[in-house]
Coordinates of C-alpha atoms in Angstrom, one line a residue:
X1 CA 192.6 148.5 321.3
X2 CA 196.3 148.9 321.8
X3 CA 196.7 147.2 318.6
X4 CA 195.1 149.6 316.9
X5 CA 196.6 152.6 318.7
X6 CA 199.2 151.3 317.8
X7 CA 199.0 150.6 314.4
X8 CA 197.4 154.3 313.8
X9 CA 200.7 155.2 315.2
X10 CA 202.7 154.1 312.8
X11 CA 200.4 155.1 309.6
X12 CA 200.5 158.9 311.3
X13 CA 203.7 159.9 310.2
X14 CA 203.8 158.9 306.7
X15 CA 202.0 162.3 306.0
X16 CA 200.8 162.5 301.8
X17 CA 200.5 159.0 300.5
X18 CA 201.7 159.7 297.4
X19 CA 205.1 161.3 298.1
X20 CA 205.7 159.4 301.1
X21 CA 205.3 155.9 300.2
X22 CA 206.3 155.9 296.1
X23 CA 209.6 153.8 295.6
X24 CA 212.1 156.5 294.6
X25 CA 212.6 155.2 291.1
X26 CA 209.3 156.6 290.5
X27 CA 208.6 159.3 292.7
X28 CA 210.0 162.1 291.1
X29 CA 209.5 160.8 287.3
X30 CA 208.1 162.4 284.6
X31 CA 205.7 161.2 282.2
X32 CA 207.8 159.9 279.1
X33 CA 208.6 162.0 276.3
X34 CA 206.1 159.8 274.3
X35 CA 203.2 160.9 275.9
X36 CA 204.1 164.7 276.4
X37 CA 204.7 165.1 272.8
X38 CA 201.3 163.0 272.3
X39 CA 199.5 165.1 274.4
X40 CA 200.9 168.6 272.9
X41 CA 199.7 167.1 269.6
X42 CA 196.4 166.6 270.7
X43 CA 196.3 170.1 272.3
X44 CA 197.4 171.7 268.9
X45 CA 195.8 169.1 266.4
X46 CA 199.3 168.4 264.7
X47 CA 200.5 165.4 263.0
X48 CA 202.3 163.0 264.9
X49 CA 205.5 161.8 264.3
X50 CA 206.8 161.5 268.1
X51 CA 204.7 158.0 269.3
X52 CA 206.5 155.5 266.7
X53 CA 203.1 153.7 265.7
X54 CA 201.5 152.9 262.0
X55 CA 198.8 154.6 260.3
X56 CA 197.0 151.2 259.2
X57 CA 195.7 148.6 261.4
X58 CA 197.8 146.0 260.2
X59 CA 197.2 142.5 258.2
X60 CA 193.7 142.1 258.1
X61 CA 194.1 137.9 258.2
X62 CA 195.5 138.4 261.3
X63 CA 192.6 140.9 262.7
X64 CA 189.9 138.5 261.8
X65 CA 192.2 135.4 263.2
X66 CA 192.6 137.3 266.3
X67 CA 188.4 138.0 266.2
X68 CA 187.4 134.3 265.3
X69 CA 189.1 132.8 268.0
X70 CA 188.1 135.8 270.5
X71 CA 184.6 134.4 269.7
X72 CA 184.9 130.8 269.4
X73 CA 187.7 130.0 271.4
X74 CA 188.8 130.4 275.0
X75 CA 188.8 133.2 276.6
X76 CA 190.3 132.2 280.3
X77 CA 193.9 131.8 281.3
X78 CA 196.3 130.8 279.1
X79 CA 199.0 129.2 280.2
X80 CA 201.4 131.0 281.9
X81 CA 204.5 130.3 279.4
X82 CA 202.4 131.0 276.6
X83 CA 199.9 128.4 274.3
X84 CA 201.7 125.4 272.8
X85 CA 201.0 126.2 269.2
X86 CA 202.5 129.8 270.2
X87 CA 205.6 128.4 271.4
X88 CA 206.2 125.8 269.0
X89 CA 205.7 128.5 266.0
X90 CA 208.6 131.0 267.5
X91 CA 210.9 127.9 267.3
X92 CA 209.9 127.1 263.6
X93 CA 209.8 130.8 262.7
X94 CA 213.5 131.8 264.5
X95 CA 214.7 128.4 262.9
X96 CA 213.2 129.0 259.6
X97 CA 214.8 133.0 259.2
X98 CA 217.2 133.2 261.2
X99 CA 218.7 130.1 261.9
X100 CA 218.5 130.0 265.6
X101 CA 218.2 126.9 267.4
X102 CA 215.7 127.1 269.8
X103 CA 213.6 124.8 271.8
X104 CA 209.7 124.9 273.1
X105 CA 211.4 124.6 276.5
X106 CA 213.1 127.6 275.7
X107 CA 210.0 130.2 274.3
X108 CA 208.3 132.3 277.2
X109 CA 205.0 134.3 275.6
X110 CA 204.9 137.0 277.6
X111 CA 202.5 140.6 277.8
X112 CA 204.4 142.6 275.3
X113 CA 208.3 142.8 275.2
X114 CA 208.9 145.8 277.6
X115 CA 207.0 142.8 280.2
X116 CA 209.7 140.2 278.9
X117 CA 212.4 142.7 279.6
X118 CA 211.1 143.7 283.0
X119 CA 210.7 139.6 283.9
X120 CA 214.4 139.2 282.5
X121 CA 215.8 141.4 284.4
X122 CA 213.9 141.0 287.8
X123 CA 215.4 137.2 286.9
X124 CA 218.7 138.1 287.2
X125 CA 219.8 141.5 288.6
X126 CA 220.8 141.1 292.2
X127 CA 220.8 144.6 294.5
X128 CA 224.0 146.5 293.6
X129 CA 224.8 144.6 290.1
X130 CA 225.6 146.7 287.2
X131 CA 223.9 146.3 283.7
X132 CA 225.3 148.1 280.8
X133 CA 223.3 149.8 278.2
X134 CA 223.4 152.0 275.2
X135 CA 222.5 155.7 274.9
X136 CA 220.2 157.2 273.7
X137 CA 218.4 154.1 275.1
X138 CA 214.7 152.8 275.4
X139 CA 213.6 155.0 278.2
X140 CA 212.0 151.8 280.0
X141 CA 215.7 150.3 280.6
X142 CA 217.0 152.7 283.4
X143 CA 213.7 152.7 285.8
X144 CA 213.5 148.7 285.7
X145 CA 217.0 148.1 286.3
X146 CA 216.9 150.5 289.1
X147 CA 213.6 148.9 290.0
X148 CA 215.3 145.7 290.2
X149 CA 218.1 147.4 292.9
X150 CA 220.8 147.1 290.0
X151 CA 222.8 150.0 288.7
X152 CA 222.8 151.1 285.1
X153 CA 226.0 152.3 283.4
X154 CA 225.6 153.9 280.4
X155 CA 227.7 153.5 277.3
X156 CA 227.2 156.5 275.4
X157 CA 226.7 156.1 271.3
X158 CA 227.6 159.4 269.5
X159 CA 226.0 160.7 266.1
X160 CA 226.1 160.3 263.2
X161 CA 227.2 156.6 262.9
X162 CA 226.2 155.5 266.3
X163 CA 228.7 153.0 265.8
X164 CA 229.1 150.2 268.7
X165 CA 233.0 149.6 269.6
X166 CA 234.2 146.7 272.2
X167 CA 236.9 149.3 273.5
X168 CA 233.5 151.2 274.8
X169 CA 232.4 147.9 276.2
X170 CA 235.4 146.7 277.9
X171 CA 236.1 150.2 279.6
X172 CA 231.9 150.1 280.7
X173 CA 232.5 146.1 282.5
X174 CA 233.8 146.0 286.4
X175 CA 233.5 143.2 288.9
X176 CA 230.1 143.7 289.7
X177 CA 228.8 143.9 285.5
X178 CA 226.0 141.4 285.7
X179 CA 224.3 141.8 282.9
X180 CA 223.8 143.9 279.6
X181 CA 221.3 145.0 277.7
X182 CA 221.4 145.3 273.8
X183 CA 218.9 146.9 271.3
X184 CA 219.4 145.4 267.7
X185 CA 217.8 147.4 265.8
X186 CA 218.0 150.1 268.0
X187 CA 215.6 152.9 268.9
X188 CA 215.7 155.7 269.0
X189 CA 218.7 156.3 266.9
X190 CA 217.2 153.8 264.1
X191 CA 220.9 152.1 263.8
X192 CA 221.1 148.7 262.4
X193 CA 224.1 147.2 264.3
X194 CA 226.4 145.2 261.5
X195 CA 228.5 141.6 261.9
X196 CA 231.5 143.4 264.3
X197 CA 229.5 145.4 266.3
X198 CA 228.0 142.4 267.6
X199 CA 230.9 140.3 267.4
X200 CA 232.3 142.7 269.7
X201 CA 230.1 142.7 272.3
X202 CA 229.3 138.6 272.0
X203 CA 233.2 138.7 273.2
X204 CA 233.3 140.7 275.6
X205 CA 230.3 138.7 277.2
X206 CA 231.8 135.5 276.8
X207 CA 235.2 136.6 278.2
X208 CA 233.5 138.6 281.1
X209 CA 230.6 135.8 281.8
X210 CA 227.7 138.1 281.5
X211 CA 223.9 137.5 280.7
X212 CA 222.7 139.4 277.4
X213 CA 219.1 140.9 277.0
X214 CA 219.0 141.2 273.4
X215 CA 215.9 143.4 272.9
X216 CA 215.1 142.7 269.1
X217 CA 211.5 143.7 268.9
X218 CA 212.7 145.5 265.3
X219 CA 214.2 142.2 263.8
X220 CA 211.5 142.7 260.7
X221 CA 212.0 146.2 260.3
X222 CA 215.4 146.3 258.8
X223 CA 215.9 148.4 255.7
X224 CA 218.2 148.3 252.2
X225 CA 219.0 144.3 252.3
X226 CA 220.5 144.2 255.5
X227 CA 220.1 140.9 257.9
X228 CA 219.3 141.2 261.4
X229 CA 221.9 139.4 263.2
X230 CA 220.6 138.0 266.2
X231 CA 223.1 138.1 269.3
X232 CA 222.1 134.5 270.6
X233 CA 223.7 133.2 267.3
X234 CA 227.3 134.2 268.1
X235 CA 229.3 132.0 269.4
X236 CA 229.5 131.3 272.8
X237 CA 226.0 133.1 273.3
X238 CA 223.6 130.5 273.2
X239 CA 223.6 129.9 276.9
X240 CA 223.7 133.5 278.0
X241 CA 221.3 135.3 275.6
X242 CA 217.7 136.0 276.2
X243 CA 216.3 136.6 272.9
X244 CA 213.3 139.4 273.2
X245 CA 210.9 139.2 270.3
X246 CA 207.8 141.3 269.5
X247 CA 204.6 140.3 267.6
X248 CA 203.4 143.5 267.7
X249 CA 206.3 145.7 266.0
X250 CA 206.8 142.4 263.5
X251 CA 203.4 142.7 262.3
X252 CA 203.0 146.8 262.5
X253 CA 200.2 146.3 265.4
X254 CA 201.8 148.1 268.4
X255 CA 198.6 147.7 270.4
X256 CA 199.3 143.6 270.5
X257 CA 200.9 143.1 273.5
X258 CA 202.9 139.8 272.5
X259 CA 206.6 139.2 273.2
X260 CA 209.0 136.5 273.0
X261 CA 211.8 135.5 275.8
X262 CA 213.7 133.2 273.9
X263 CA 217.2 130.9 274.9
X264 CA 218.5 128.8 276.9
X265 CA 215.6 126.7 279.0
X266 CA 218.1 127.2 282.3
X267 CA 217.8 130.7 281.6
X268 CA 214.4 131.3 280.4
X269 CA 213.2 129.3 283.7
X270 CA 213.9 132.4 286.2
X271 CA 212.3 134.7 283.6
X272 CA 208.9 132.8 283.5
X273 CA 208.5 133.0 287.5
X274 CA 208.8 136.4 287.5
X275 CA 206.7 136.5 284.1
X276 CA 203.7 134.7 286.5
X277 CA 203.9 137.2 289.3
X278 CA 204.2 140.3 286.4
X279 CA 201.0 139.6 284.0
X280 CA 200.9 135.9 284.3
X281 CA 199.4 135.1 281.4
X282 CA 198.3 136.8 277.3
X283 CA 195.4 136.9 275.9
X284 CA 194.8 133.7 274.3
X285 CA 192.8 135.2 270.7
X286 CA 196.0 137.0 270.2
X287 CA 198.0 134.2 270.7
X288 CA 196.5 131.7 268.1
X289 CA 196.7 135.0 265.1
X290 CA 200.0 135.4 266.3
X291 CA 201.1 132.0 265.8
X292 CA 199.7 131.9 262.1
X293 CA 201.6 134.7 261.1
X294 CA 204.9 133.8 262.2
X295 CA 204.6 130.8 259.9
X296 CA 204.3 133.2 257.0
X297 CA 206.5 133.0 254.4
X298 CA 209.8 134.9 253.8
X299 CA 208.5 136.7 251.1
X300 CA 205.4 138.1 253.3
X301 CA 208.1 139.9 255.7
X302 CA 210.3 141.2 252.9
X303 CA 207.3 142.8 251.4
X304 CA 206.1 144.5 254.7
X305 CA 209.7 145.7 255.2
X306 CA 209.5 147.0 251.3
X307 CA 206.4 149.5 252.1
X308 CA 208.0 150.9 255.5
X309 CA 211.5 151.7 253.1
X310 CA 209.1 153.3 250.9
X311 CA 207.8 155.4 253.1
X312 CA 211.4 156.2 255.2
X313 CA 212.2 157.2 251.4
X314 CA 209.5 159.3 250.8
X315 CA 210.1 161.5 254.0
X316 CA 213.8 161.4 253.8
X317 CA 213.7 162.7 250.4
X318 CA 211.1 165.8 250.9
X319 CA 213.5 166.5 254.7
X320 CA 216.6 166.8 252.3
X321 CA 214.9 168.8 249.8
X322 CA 213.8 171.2 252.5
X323 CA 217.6 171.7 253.4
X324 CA 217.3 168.9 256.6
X325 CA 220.6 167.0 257.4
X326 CA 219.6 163.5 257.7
X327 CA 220.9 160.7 259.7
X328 CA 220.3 157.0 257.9
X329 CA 217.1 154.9 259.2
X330 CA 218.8 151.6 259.1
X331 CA 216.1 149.9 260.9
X332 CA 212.6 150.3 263.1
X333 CA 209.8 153.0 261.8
X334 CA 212.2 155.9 262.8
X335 CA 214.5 158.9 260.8
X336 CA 216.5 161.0 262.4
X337 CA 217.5 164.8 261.7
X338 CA 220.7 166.7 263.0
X339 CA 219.5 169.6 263.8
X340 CA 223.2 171.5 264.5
X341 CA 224.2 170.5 260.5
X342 CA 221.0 171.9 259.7
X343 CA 221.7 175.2 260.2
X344 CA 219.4 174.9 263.3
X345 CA 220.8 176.5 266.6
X346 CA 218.0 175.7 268.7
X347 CA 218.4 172.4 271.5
X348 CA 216.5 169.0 270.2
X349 CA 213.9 169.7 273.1
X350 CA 213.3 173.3 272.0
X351 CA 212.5 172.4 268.1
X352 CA 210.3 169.7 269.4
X353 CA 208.3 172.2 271.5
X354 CA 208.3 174.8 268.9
X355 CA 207.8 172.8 265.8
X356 CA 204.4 170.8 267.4
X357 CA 202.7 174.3 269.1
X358 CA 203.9 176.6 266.6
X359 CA 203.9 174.8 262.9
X360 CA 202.1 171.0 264.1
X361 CA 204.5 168.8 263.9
X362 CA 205.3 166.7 266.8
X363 CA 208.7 164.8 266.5
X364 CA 210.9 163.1 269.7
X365 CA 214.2 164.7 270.7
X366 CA 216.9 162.2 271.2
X367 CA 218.2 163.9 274.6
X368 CA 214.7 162.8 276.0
X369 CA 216.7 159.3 276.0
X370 CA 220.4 159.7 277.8
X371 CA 220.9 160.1 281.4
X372 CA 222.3 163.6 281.5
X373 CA 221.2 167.1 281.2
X374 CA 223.1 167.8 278.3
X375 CA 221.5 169.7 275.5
X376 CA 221.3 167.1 272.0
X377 CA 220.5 168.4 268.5
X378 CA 218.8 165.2 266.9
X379 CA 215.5 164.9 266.5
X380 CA 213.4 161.3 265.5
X381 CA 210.1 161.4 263.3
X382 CA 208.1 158.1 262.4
X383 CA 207.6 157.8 259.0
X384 CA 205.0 154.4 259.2
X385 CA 202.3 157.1 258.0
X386 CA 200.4 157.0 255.1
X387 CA 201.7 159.2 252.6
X388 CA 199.4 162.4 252.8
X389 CA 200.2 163.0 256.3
X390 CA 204.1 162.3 255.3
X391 CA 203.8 165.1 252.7
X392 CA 202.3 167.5 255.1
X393 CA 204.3 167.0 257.9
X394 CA 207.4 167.7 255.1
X395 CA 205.5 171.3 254.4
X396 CA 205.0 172.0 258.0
X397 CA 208.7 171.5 258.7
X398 CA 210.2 172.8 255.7
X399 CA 208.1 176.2 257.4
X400 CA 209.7 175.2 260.7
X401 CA 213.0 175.2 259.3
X402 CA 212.6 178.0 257.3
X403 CA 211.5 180.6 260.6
X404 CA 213.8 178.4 263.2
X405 CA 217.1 178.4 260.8
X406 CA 220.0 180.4 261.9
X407 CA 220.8 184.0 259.5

């Protein structure tokens, strides 16, 4: 019984579960900027442009794949690293386009790429280390670093050109920079980073010994004859690069959870032991479809990328004639629009909320995605719609601008 006492003792204090015993990164978080816009479109029945997901359903080869081997194929535990015909196809496929040498040792499949990223850097980031990023950044970044006990320092990328410089990088690296995190193509300012911009950071790497998460889940989605150019390729990166990959923004099906860790097999090691205490393993149906597209031909990627410029075209050129400033959509299903050159006084944030409850559009301010309070005047829209709701969503904020726009 004095056990027990004793035990009741200690649970008394804690008071409300949910505040008291939630790890601080969380506690006082908001939902993300994804779902609040999502939600206020719902609540108004406007078009969505905020949630960066297609219209379609993707290939349909793939879909039935995916459905033959859900039916007559396994459905218990893959392996843990990932199926060997998965694994074996990401080294072919990364060989094949991008000329990355890779080995089946070095490919973990893992539950979508933010799961990769988390396992990568739960590998690596020791309490009190210091990862760099890049803001506006991927708003999973900050929380899982944190997570992890690191600290992230932000290196803040500044509109219109977003342009990467190694100066920024230097002054960002002390003696406790562990590790950095890189988004090529980057969301959400749709840059496309070109040859010195990654040149520049590859050096400062190599020179400072650090560990690169190279998060290219957009790597297909790359617009006007550009190349991605994947960081692991520079020299002196091949040992300190984890390569992130994602099946479901290469094929346009966001709601496939498959990502890549690729590199080095020293370094990919640490990453699949946290991968097995994460998720552990993907569903295997997903796995085999997966597997058969990468081994697509060039040609099939080029045309996919061809329809998604089409459609960035077809938005950017109804924004511009509706007097919208625009900033280029080098790469990933995303446009962005200066607000401020627009004639447009109002913050990002209050456009967002004004143009989804009052005119039903939903779009993404840009200051949802830096680490300060200060205000931002870019907004993103998706343009991986079908063209109807495109044209539409032009009207709606060509209304917008029209009411919102300064005298």
């Amino acid at each position: 019984m004095a056990g027990v006492s004793f035990r009741l003792a200690l649970i008394a204090p804690l008071g409300s579960v949910g505040d008291m015993r939630a790890h601080p990164v969380f506690a006082d978080m908001p939902v993300t900027i994804f779902e609040t816009m999502s939600g206020l479109a719902r609540e108004h029945g406007a078009i969505n442009l905020g949630q960066g997901f297609p219209d379609d359903q993707g290939p349909e080869s793939l879909r039935r794949l995916a459905a033959d081997a859900l039916m007559t194929g396994s459905n218990q535990y893959a392996p843990s690293r990932g199926l060997p015909e998965l694994r074996h196809a990401v080294v072919e496929h990364y060989g094949r386009l991008q000329g990355v040498d890779l080995t089946f040792d070095g490919v973990l499949i893992t539950s979508g790429a933010t799961e990769a990223i988390a396992a990568s850097i739960l590998a690596f980031v020791h309490p009190g280390d210091e990862v760099i990023i890049f803001e506006p950044a991927y708003d999973a970044y900050r929380p899982l670093i944190e997570r992890a006990g690191g600290v992230a320092v932000a290196i803040r990328l500044q509109p219109p050109s977003w342009r990467l410089t190694q100066e920024a990088i230097e002054a960002a690296v002390t003696a406790r920079t562990r590790m950095v995190v890189f988004n090529n193509p980057h969301n959400p300012t749709a840059r496309a980073f070109d040859a010195d911009e990654v040149a520049a950071l590859a050096r400062v790497c190599v020179r400072h010994d650090l560990i690169a998460v190279s998060d290219e889940v957009w790597e297909q989605v790359i617009f006007d004859g550009r190349r991605h150019r994947p960081l692991i390729a520079e020299p002196g990166m091949a040992a300190r690069t984890l390569k992130i990959g994602s099946a479901g923004k290469m094929f346009g099906m966001t709601g496939w959870k498959i990502g890549f860790v690729c590199g080095d097999p020293a370094l990919v090691d640490p990453v699949a032991k946290a991968h097995q205490f994460l998720t552990f393993a993907t569903p295997p149906n997903l796995q085999v479809a997966v597997a058969a597209g990468l081994a697509w031909p060039e040609a099939a990627f080029v045309e996919m990328r061809a329809g998604l410029q089409r459609s960035r075209d077809r938005l950017a050129a109804g924004l511009s004639a509706r007097g919208f400033v625009l900033i280029p959509g080098e790469g990933t299903y995303f446009l962005g629009v200066d607000l401020a050159a627009s004639d447009i006084a109002l913050s990002d944030e209050a456009f967002c909320r004004r143009a989804v409850i009052e005119f039903g559009v939903a779009a993404i301010p840009l200051s949802a995605f830096v680490s300060d309070d200060a205000a931002g005047s870019v907004i993103r829209l998706c343009f991986a719609k079908a063209d109807a709701v495109l044209d539409e969503a032009v009207g709606r904020l060509g209304r917008a601008a029209e009411a919102l726009r300064g005298p």
